[in-house]
Each structure stands twice: as C-alpha cells, then as structure tokens.
JSON list of C-alpha atoms in Angstrom, two decimals:
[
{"chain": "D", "resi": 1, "resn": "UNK", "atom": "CA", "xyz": [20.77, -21.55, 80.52]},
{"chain": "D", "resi": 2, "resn": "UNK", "atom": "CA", "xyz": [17.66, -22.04, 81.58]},
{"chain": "D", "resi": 3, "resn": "UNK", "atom": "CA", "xyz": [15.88, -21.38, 78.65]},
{"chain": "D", "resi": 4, "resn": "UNK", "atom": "CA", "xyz": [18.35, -24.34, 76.52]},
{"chain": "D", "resi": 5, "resn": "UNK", "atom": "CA", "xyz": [16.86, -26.61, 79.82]},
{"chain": "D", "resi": 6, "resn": "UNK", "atom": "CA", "xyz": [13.63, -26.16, 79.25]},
{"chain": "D", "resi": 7, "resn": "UNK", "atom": "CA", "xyz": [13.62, -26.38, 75.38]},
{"chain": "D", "resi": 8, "resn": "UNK", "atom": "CA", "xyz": [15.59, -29.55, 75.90]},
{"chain": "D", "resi": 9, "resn": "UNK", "atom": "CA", "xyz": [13.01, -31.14, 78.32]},
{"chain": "D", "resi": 10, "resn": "UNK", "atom": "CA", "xyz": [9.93, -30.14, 75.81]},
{"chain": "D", "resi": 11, "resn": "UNK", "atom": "CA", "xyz": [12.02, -32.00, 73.02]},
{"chain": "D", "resi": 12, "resn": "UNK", "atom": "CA", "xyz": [12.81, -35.01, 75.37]},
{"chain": "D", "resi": 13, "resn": "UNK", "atom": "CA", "xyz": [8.89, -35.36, 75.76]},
{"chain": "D", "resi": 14, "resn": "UNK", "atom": "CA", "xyz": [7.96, -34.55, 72.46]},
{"chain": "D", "resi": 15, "resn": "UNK", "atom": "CA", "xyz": [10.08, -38.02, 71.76]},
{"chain": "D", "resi": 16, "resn": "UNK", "atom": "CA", "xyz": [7.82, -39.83, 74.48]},
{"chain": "D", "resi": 17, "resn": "UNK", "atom": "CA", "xyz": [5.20, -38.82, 72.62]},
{"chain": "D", "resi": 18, "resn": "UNK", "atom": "CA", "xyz": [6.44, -40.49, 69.47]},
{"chain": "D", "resi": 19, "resn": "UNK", "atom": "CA", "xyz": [8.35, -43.58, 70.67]},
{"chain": "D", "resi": 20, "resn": "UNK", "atom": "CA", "xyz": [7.56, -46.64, 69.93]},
{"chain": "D", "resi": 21, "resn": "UNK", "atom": "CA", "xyz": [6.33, -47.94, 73.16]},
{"chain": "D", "resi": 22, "resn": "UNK", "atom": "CA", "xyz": [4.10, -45.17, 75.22]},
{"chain": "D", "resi": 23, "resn": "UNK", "atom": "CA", "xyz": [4.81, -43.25, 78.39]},
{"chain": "D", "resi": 24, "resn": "UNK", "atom": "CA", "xyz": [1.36, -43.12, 79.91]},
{"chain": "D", "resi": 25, "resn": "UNK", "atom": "CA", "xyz": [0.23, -41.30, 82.42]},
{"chain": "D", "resi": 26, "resn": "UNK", "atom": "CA", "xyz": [-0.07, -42.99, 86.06]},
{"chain": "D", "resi": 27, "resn": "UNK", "atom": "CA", "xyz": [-4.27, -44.15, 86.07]},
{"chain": "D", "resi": 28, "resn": "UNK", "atom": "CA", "xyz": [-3.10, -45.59, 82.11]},
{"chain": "D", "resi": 29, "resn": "UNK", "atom": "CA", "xyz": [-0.69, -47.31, 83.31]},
{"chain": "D", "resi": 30, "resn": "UNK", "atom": "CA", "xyz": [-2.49, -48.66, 86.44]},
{"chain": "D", "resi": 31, "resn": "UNK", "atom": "CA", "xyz": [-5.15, -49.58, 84.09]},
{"chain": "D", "resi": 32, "resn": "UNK", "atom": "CA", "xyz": [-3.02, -51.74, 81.27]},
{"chain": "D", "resi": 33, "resn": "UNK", "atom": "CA", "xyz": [-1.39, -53.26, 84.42]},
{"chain": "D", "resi": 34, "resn": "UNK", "atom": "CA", "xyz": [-4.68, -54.39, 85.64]},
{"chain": "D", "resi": 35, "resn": "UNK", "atom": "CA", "xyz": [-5.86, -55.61, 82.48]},
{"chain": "D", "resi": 36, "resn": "UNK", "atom": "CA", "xyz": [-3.34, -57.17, 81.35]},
{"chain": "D", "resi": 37, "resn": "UNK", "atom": "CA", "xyz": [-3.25, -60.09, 84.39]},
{"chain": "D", "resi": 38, "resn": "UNK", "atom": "CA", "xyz": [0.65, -60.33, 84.04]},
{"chain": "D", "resi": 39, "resn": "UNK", "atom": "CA", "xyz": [0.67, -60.68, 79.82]},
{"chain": "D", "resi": 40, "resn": "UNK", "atom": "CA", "xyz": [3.33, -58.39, 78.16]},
{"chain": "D", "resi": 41, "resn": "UNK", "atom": "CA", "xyz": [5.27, -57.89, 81.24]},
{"chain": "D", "resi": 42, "resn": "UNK", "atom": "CA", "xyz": [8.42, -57.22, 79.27]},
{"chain": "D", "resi": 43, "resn": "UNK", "atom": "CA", "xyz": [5.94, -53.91, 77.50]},
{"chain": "D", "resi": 44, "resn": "UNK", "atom": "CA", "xyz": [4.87, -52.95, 81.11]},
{"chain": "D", "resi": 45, "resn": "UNK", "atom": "CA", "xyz": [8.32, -53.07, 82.31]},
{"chain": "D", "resi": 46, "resn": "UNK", "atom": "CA", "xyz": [9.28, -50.15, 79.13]},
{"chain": "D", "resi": 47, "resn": "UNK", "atom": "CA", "xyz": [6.11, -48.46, 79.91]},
{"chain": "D", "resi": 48, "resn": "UNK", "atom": "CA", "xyz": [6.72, -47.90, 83.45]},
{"chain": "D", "resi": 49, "resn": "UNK", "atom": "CA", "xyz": [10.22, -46.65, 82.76]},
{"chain": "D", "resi": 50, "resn": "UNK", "atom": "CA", "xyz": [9.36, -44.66, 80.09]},
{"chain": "D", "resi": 51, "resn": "UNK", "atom": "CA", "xyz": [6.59, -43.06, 82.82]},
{"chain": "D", "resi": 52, "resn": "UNK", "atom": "CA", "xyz": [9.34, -42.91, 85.49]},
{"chain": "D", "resi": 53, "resn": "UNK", "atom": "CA", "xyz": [11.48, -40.56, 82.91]},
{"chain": "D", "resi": 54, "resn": "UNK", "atom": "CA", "xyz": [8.20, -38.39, 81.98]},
{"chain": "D", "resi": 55, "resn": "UNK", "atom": "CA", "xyz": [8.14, -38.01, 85.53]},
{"chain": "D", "resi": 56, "resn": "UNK", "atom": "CA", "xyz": [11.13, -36.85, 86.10]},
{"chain": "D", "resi": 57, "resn": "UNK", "atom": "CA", "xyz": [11.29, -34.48, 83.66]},
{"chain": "D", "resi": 58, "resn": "UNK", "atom": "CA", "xyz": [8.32, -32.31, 84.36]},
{"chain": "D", "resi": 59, "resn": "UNK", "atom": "CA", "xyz": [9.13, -32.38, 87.79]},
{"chain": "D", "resi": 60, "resn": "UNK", "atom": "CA", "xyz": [12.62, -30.70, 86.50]},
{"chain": "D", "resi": 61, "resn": "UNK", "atom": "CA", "xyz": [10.70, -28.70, 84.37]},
{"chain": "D", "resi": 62, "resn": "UNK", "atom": "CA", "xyz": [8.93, -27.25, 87.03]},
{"chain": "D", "resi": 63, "resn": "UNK", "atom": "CA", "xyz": [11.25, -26.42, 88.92]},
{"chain": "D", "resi": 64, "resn": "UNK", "atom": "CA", "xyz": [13.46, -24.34, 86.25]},
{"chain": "D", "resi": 65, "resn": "UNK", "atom": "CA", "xyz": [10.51, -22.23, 85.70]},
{"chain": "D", "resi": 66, "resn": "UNK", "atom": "CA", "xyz": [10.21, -21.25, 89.17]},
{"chain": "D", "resi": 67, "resn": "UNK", "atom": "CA", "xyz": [14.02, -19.72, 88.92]}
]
C-alpha cells in the first residue's frame, strides 16, 4: 500500500511540473507576488494553490516513508 502511495504522489507532482500554470516553490512565489504589485492576481491565486497542494503532498510523502 504504501508503495501505490508513494508512486501516486511522485505522479501527482510530476503533473505540477507540467501544468499549465506553475507550482513554485515558497521564495518564487514570494518573489512573483512582490513583483507583480497586485497584476495577475487571478495567476497568483492558481499559483498559490497549486503550491499549497505541492505542499501537501511531500509532507504526505514524507511521512509514508518513515512507516
């Protein structure tokens, strides 16, 4: 069971990698944020979503490989 987890999660952010709209790390995001003076809020929005799931995932991931 574990194993299908894991190979799930690597597949789920091998798609991140290759969606349409990013999911940067934290200091990218900070950065576009910054630069971006409230512009493309609708992109941020996505991107910071998209960074909340990455998140979550390798945090899951994580923990399955410690069982």
């Amino acid at each position: 069971m574990n194993k299908e987890l894991t190979e799930y999660i690597d597949r789920e952010l091998g798609r991140l990698e290759r969606s349409m709209v990013a999911a940067p790390n934290r200091d990218y995001l900070e950065k576009f944020a910054k630069a971006n003076h409230g512009n493309m809020d609708l992109l941020l929005m996505q991107m910071s979503m998209n960074t909340g799931y990455r998140i979550a995932m390798e945090n899951v991931n994580t923990k399955i490989k410690e069982i």
